[in-house]
Tab-separated table of C-alpha atoms in Angstrom:
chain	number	residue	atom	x	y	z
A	6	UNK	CA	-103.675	189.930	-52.073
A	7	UNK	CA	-101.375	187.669	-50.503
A	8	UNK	CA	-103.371	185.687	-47.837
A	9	UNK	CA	-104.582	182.084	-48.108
A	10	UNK	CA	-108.460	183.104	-47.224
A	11	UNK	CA	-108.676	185.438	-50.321
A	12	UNK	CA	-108.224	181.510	-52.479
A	13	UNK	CA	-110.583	179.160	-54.061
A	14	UNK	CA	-108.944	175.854	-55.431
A	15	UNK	CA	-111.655	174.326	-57.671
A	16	UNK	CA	-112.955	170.991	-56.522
A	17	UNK	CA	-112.207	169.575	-59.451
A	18	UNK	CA	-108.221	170.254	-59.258
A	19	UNK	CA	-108.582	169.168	-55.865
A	20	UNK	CA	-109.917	165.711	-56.703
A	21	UNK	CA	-107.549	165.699	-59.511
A	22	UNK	CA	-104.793	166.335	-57.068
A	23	UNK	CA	-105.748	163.397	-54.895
A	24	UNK	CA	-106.013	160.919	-58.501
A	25	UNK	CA	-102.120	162.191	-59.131
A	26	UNK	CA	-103.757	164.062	-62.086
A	27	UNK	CA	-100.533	165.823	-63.428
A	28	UNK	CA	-102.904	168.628	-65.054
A	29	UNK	CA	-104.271	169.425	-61.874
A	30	UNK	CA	-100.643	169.294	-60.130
A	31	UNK	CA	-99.814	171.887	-62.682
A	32	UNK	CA	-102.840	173.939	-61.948
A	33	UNK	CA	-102.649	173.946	-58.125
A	34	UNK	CA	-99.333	175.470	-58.450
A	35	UNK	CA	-100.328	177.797	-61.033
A	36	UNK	CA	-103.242	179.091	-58.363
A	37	UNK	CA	-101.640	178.750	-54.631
A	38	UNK	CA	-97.240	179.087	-55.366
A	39	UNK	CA	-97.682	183.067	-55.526
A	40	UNK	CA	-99.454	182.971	-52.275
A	41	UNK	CA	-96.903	180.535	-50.674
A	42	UNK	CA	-94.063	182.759	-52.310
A	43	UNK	CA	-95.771	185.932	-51.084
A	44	UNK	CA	-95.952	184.472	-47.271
A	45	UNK	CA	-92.870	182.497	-47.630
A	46	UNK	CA	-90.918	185.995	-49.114
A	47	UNK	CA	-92.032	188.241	-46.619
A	48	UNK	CA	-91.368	186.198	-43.348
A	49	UNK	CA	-88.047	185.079	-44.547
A	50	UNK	CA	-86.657	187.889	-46.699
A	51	UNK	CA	-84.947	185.841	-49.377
A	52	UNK	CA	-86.014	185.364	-52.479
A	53	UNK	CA	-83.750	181.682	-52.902
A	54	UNK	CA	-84.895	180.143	-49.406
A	55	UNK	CA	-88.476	181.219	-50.400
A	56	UNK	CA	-88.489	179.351	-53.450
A	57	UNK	CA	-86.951	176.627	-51.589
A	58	UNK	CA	-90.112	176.568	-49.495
A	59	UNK	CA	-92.617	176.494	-52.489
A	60	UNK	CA	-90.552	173.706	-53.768
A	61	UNK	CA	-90.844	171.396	-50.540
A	62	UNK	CA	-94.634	172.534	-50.285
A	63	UNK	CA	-95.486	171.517	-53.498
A	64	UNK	CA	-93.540	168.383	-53.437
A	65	UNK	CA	-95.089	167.410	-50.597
A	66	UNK	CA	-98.591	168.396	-51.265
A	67	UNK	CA	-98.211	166.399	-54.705
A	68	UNK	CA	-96.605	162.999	-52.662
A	69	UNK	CA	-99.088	163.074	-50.287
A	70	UNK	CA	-102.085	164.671	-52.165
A	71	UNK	CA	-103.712	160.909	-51.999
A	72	UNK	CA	-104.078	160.825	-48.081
A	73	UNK	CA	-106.372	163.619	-48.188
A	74	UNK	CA	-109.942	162.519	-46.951
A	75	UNK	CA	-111.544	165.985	-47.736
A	76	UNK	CA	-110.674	167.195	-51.131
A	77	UNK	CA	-112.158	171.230	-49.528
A	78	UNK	CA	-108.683	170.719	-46.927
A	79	UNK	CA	-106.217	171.251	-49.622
A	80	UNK	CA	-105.532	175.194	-48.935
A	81	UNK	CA	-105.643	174.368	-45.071
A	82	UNK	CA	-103.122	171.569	-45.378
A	83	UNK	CA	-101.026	173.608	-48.043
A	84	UNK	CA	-100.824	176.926	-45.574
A	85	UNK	CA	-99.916	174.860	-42.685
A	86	UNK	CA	-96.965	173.188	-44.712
A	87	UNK	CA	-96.016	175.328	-45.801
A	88	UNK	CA	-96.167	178.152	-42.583
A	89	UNK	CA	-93.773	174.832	-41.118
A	90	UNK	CA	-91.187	174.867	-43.683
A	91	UNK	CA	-90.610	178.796	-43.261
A	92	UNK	CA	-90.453	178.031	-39.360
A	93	UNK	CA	-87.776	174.892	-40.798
A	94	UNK	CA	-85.528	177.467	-42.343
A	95	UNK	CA	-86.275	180.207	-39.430
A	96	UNK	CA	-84.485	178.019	-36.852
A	97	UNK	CA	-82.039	176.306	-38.942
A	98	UNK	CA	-78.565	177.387	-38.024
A	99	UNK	CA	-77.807	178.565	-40.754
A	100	UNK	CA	-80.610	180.814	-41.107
A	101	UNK	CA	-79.891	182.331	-37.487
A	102	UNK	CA	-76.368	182.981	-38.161
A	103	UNK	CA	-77.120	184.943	-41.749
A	104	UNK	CA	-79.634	186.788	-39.792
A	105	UNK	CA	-77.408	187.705	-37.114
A	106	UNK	CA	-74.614	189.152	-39.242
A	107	UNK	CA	-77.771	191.139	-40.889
A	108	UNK	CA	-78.642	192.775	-37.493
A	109	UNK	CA	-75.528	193.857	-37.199
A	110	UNK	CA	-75.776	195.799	-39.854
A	111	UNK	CA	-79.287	196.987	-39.001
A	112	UNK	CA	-79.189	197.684	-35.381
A	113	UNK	CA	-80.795	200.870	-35.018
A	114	UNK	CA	-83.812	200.590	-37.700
A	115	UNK	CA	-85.496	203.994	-35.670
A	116	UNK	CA	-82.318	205.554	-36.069
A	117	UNK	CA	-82.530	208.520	-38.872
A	118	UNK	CA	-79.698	207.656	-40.559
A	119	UNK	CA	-81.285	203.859	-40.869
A	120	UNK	CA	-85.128	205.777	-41.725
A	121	UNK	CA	-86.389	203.626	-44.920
A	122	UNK	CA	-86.279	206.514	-47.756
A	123	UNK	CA	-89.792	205.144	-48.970
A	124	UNK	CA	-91.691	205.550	-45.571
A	125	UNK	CA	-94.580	204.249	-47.689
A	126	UNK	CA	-93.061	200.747	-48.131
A	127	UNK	CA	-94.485	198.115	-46.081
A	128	UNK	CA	-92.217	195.349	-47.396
A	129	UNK	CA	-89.621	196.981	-45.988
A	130	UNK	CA	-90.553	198.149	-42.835
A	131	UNK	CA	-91.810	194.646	-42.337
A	132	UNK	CA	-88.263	193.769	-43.484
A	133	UNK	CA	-86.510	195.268	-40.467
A	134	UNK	CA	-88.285	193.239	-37.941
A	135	UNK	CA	-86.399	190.132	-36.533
A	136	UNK	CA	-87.582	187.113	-38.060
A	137	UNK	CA	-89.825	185.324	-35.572
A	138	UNK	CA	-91.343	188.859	-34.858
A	139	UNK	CA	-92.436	189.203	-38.974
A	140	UNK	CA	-93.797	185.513	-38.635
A	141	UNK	CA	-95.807	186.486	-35.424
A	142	UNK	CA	-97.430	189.519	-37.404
A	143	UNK	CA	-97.901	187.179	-40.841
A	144	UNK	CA	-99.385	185.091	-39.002
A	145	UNK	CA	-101.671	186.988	-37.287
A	146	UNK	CA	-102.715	189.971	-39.106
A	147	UNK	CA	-102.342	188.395	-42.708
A	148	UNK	CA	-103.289	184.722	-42.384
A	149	UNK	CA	-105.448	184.826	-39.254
A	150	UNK	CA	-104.077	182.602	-36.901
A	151	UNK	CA	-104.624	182.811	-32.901
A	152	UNK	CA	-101.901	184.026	-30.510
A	153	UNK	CA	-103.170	180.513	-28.731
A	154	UNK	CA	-101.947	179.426	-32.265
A	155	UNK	CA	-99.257	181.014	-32.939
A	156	UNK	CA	-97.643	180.117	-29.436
A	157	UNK	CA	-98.290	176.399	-30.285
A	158	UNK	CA	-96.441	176.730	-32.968
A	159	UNK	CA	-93.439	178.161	-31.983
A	160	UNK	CA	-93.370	176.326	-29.269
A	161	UNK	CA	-94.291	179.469	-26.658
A	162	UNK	CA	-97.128	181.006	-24.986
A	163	UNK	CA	-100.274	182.871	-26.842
A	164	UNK	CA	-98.784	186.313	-24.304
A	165	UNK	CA	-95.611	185.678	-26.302
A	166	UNK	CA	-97.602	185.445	-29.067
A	167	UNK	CA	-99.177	188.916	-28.207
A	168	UNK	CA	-95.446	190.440	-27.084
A	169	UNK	CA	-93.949	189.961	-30.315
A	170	UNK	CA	-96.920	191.297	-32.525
A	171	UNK	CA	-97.246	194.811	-29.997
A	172	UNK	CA	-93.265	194.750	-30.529
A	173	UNK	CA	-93.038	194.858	-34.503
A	174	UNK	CA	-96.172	196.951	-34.280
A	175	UNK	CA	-94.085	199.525	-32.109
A	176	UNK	CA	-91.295	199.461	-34.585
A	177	UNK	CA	-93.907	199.025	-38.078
A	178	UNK	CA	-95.807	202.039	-36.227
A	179	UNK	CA	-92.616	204.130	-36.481
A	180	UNK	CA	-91.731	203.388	-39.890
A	181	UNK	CA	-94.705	203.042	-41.731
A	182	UNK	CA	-97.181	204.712	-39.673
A	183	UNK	CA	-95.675	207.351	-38.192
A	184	UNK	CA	-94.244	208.687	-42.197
A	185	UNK	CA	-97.995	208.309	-42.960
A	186	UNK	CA	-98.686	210.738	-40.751
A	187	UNK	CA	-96.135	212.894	-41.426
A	188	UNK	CA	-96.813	212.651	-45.458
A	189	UNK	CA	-100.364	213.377	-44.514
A	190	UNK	CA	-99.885	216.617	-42.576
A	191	UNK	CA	-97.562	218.197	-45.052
A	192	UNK	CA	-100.104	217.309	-47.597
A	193	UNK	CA	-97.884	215.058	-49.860
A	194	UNK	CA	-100.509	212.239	-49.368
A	195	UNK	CA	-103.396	213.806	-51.192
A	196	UNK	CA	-101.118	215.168	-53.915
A	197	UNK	CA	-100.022	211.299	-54.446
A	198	UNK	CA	-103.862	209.964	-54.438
A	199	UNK	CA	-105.308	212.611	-56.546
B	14	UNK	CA	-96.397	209.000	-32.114
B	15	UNK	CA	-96.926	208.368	-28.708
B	16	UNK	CA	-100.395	207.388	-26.181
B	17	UNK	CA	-100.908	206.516	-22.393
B	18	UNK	CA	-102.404	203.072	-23.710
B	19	UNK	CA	-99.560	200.665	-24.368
B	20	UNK	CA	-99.765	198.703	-28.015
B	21	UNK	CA	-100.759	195.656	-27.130
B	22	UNK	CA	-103.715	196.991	-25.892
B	23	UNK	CA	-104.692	198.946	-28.785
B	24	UNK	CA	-104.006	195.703	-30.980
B	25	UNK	CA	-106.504	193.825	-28.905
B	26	UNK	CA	-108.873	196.450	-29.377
B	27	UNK	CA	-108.369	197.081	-33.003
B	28	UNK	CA	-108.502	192.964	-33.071
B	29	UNK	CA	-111.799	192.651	-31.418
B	30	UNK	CA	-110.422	190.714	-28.405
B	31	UNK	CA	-112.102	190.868	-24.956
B	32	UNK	CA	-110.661	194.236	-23.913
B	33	UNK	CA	-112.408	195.702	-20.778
B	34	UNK	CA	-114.438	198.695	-21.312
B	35	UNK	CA	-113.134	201.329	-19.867
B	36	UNK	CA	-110.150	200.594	-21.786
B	37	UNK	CA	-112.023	201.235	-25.121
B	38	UNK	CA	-113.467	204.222	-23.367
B	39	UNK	CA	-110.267	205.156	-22.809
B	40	UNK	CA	-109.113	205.299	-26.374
B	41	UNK	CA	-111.764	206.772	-27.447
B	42	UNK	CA	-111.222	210.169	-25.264
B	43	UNK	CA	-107.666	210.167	-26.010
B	44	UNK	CA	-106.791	211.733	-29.625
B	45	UNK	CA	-103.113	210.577	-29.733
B	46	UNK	CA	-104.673	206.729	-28.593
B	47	UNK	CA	-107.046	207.183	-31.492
B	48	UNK	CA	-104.484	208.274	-34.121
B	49	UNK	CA	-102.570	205.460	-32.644
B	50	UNK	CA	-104.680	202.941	-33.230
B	51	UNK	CA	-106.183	204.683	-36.839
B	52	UNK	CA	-102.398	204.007	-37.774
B	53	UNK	CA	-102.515	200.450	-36.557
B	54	UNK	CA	-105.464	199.704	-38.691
B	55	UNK	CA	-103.920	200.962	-42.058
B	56	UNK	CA	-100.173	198.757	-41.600
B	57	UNK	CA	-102.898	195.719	-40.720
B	58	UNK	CA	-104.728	196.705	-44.228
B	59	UNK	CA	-101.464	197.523	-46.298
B	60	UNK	CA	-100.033	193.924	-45.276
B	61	UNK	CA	-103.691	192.257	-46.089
B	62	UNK	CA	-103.357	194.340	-49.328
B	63	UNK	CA	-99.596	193.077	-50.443
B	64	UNK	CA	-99.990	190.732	-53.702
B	65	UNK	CA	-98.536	187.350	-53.694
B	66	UNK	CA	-94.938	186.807	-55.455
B	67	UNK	CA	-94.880	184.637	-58.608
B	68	UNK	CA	-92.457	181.867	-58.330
B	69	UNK	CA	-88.941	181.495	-60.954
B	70	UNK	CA	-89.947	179.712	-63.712
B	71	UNK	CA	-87.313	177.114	-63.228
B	72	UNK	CA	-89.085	176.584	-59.831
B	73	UNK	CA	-91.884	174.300	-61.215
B	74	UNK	CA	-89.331	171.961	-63.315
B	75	UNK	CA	-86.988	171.365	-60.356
B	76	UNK	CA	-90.514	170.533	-58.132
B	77	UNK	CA	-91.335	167.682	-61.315
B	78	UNK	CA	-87.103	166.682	-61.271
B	79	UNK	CA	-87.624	166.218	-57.523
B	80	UNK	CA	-90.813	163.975	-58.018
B	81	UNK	CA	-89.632	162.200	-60.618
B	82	UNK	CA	-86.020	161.531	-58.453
B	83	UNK	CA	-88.505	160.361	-55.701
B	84	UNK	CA	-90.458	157.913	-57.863
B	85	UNK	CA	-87.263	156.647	-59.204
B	86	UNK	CA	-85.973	155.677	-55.493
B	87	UNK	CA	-89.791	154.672	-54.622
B	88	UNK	CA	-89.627	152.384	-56.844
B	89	UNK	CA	-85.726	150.895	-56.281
B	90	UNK	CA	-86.257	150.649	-52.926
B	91	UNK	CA	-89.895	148.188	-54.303
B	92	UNK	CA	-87.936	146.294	-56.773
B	93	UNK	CA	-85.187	145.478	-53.752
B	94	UNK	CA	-88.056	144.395	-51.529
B	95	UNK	CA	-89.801	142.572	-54.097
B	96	UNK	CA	-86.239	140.911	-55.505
B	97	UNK	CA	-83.862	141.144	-52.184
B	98	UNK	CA	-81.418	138.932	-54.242
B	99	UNK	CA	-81.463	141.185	-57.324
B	100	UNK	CA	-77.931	142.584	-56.523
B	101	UNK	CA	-76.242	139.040	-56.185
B	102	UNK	CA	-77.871	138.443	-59.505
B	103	UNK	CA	-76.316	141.404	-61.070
B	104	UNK	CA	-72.803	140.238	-59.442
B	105	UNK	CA	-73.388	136.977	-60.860
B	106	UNK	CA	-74.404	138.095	-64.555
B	107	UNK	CA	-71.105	140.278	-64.238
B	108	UNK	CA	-69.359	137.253	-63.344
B	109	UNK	CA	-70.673	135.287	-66.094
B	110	UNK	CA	-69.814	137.897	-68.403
B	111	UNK	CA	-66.183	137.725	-67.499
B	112	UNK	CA	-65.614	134.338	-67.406
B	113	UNK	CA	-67.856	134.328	-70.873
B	114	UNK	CA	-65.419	137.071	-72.414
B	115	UNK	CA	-62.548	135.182	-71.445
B	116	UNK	CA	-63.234	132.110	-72.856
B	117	UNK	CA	-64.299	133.774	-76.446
B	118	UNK	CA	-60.489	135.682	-76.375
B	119	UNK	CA	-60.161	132.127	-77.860
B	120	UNK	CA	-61.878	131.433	-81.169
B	121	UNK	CA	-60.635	128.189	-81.307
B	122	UNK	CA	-62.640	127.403	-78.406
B	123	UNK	CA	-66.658	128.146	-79.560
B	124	UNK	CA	-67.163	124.691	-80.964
B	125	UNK	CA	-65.921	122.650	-77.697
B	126	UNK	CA	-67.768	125.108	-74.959
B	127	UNK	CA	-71.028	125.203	-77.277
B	128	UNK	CA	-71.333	128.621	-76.049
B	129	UNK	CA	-72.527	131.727	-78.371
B	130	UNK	CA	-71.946	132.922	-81.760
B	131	UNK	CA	-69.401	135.347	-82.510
B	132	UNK	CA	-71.601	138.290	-82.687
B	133	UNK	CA	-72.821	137.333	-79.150
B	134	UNK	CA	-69.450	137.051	-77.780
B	135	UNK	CA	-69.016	140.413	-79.297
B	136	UNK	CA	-71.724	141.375	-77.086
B	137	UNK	CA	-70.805	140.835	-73.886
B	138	UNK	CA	-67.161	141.746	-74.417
B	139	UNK	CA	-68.565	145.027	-75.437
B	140	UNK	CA	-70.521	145.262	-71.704
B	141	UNK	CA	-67.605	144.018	-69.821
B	142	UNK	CA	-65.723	147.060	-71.736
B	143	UNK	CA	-68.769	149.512	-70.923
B	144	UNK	CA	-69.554	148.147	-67.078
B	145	UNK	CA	-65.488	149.106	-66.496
B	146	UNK	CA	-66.356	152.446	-68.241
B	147	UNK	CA	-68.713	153.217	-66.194
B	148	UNK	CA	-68.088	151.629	-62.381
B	149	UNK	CA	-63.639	151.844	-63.026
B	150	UNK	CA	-63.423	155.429	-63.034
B	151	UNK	CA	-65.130	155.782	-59.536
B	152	UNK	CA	-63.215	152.599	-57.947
B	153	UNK	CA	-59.827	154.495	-59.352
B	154	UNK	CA	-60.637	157.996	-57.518
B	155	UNK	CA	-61.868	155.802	-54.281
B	156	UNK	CA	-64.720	157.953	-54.070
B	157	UNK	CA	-66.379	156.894	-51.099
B	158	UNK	CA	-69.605	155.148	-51.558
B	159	UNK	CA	-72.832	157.501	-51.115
B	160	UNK	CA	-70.565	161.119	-52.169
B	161	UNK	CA	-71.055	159.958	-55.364
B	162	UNK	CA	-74.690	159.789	-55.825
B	163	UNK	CA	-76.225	158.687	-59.559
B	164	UNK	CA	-79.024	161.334	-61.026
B	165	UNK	CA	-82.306	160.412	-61.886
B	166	UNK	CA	-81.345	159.722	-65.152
B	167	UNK	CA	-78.995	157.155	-64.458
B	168	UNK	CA	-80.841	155.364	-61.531
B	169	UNK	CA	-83.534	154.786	-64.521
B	170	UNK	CA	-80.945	152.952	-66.539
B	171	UNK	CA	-79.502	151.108	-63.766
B	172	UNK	CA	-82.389	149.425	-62.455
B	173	UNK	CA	-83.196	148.663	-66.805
B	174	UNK	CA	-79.944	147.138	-66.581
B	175	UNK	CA	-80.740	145.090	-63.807
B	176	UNK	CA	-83.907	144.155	-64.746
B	177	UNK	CA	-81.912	142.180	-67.915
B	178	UNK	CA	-79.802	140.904	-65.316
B	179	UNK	CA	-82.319	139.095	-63.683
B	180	UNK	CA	-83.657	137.589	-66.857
B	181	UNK	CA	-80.323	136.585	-68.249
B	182	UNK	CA	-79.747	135.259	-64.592
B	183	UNK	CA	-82.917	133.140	-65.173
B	184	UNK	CA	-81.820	132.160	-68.479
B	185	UNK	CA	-78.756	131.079	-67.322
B	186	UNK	CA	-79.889	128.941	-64.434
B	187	UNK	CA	-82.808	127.167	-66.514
B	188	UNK	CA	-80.282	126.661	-69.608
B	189	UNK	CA	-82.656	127.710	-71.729
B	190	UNK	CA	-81.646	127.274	-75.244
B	191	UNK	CA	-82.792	130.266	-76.634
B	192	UNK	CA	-80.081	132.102	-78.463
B	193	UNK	CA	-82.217	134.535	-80.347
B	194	UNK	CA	-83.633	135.587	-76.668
B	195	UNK	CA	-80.073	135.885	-75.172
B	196	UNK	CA	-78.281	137.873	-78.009
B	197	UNK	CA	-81.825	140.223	-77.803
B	198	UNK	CA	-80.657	140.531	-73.787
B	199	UNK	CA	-77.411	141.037	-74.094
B	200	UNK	CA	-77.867	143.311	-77.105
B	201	UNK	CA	-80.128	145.726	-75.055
B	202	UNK	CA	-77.456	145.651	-71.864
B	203	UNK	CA	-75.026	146.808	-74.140
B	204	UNK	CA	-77.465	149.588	-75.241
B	205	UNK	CA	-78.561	150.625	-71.650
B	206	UNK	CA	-74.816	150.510	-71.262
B	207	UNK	CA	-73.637	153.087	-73.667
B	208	UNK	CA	-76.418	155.262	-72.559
B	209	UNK	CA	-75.454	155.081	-69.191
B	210	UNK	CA	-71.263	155.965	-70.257
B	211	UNK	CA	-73.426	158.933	-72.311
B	212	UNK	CA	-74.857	159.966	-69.405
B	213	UNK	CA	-71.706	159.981	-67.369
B	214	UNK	CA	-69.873	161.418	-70.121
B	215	UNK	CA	-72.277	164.152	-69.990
B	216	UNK	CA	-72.123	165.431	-66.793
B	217	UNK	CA	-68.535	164.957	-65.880
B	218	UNK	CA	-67.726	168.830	-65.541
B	219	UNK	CA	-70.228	169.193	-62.527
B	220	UNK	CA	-69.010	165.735	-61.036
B	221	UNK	CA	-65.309	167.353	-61.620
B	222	UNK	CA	-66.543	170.773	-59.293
B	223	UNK	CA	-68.661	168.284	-56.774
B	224	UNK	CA	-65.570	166.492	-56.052
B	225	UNK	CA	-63.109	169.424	-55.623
């Protein structure tokens, strides 16, 4: 699982982290870079600017490891560095104008010519959504955070917030959901889990 | 699949917010509400349930380059602030070294300036040849200062080379007569030297693609 909640970072390599212990660098990554990867990969949808992130996390967490006061807020401080640098890259302009030559091409994701062909796939239905809607629903429904939160964040209100999650929903609903459904009543499903 | 009850309220349901209770009433008589929100519920579980994404390899050793880059300029930017003059001193040991090299073209000469040996002279021509070797080629292509930025590698040498700087500076100025110390000085500048032209020499085919 890809959520920050689902981690324990031994006290230890926290402690160690804080000393500048370079084993306990090495082991922090080891333990939280696939969960930064995982959040970073699925809210930006590049596998380069992703790895970009988990560098500049880990850099950062490693610099500034000392200034911790409370070894047990590693994970906390990590997730929240991270969550900004994908936000970073989300409004640079360079990120916008990729993403807008993608829509382009992706207009009409309900369309059936644009239907995913594995209705199953969750990546990419979550793939379709614009950017700052897959954050929204990250955010929320993987790491936990508030609309309240969220809003703060980006720099909006908790109802936008709530807007963008019921918008990717109605979109997620139609391309992941809704073939669930579909699989289930022709009976596909329980051929696949039995 | 379509219900009466619009999404967001269905999310705030399924998400335990304060919903009023008719509204959960509400979904709860409706079937296509229900299947609605059943369907809600699983995308919310197959996100939870999507693994995390291991890192490149390479991704680790470019995170230790970058720290060890950043220590490097940590610590230049403390041995300016510690020794602001450190740069005039590096002119000045440059200068000497010229002025030294040009007196030695003249063998004759050693006895009457008192100055070193011939194996020391040999010594600093040889860094007067390397410094060119290494600061000439930029000065020729008028790359403009700060395009051209050194790597790690030969920041580390750099401030090693002006770290002998210093202490030939302070030989110089107390007139120490040492000559053992300042052929073991001058011998190591050369060395830091040709590492540094090694260096360079090394990675001229990516400085030839950064500057076209």
């Amino acid at each position: 699982m890809a959520k920050f909640a689902d981690l324990q970072l031994d006290s230890g390599v926290a402690r160690g982290l804080q000393r500048g212990d370079r084993r306990a660098q090495a082991t922090a990554y080891r333990t939280l870079a696939p969960m930064v990867m995982g959040m970073a990969m699925r809210i930006l949808q590049d596998e380069g600017i992703a790895q970009e992130v988990v560098q500049d996390t880990f850099v950062e967490l490693i610099e500034k490891a000392h200034t911790l006061k409370d070894p047990h807020a590693v994970l906390g401080w990590v997730r929240k560095v991270a969550v900004n640098h994908c936000l970073m890259r989300l409004r640079s302009p360079w990120h916008k104008r990729r993403v807008t030559l993608e829509l382009v091409d992706d207009a009409d994701v309900t369309n059936d010519s644009t239907r995913l062909e594995d209705r199953q796939d969750i990546e990419r239905a979550l793939g379709t959504l614009p950017a700052e809607t897959r954050m929204v629903i990250w955010l929320h429904d993987v790491e936990g955070y508030t609309h309240k939160e969220i809003g703060t964040l980006l720099g909006r209100t908790a109802s936008y917030s709530k807007s963008q999650l019921a918008r990717g929903y109605q979109t997620l609903t139609l391309l992941y959901g809704g073939s669930r459904d579909d699989i289930e009543d022709s009976g596909i499903r329980s051929a696949r889990t039995s | 699949m379509t219900s009466k009850i619009p999404v967001s309220d269905l999310l705030a349901h399924r998400d335990g917010e304060h919903v009023d209770p008719r509204l959960s009433a509400e979904i709860e008589a409706d079937s296509e509400s229900r299947a609605h929100l059943k369907s809600l519920r699983e995308i919310k579980h197959a996100l939870n349930e999507l693994p995390g994404v291991e890192p490149a390899d390479e991704v680790w050793q470019n995170i230790d380059q970058r720290l060890r880059l950043n220590e490097n300029l940590e610590r230049q930017r403390g041995f300016k602030q510690r020794y602001p003059w450190a740069n005039l001193a590096t002119a000045a040991t440059v200068f000497f070294a010229a002025v030294l090299s040009i007196l030695w073209w003249n063998p004759g000469d050693e006895g009457v300036t008192g100055l070193p040996t011939a194996p020391l002279s040999d010594l600093v021509l040889r860094s007067q040849q390397l410094e060119s070797q290494v600061f000439y080629p930029q000065a020729k292509r008028r790359v403009p200062a700060g395009q051209l930025a050194w790597n790690s590698s030969q920041q580390a040498l750099l401030y090693r080379i002006a770290d002998v700087d210093s202490e030939l500076n302070w030989y110089y100025e107390d007139q120490l007569p040492d000559p053992q110390e300042r052929e073991r000085l001058w011998r190591q500048r050369v060395e830091l030297l040709e590492s540094l032209v090694e260096v360079q020499r090394r990675q001229k085919p990516s400085l030839r693609m950064a500057l076209y």
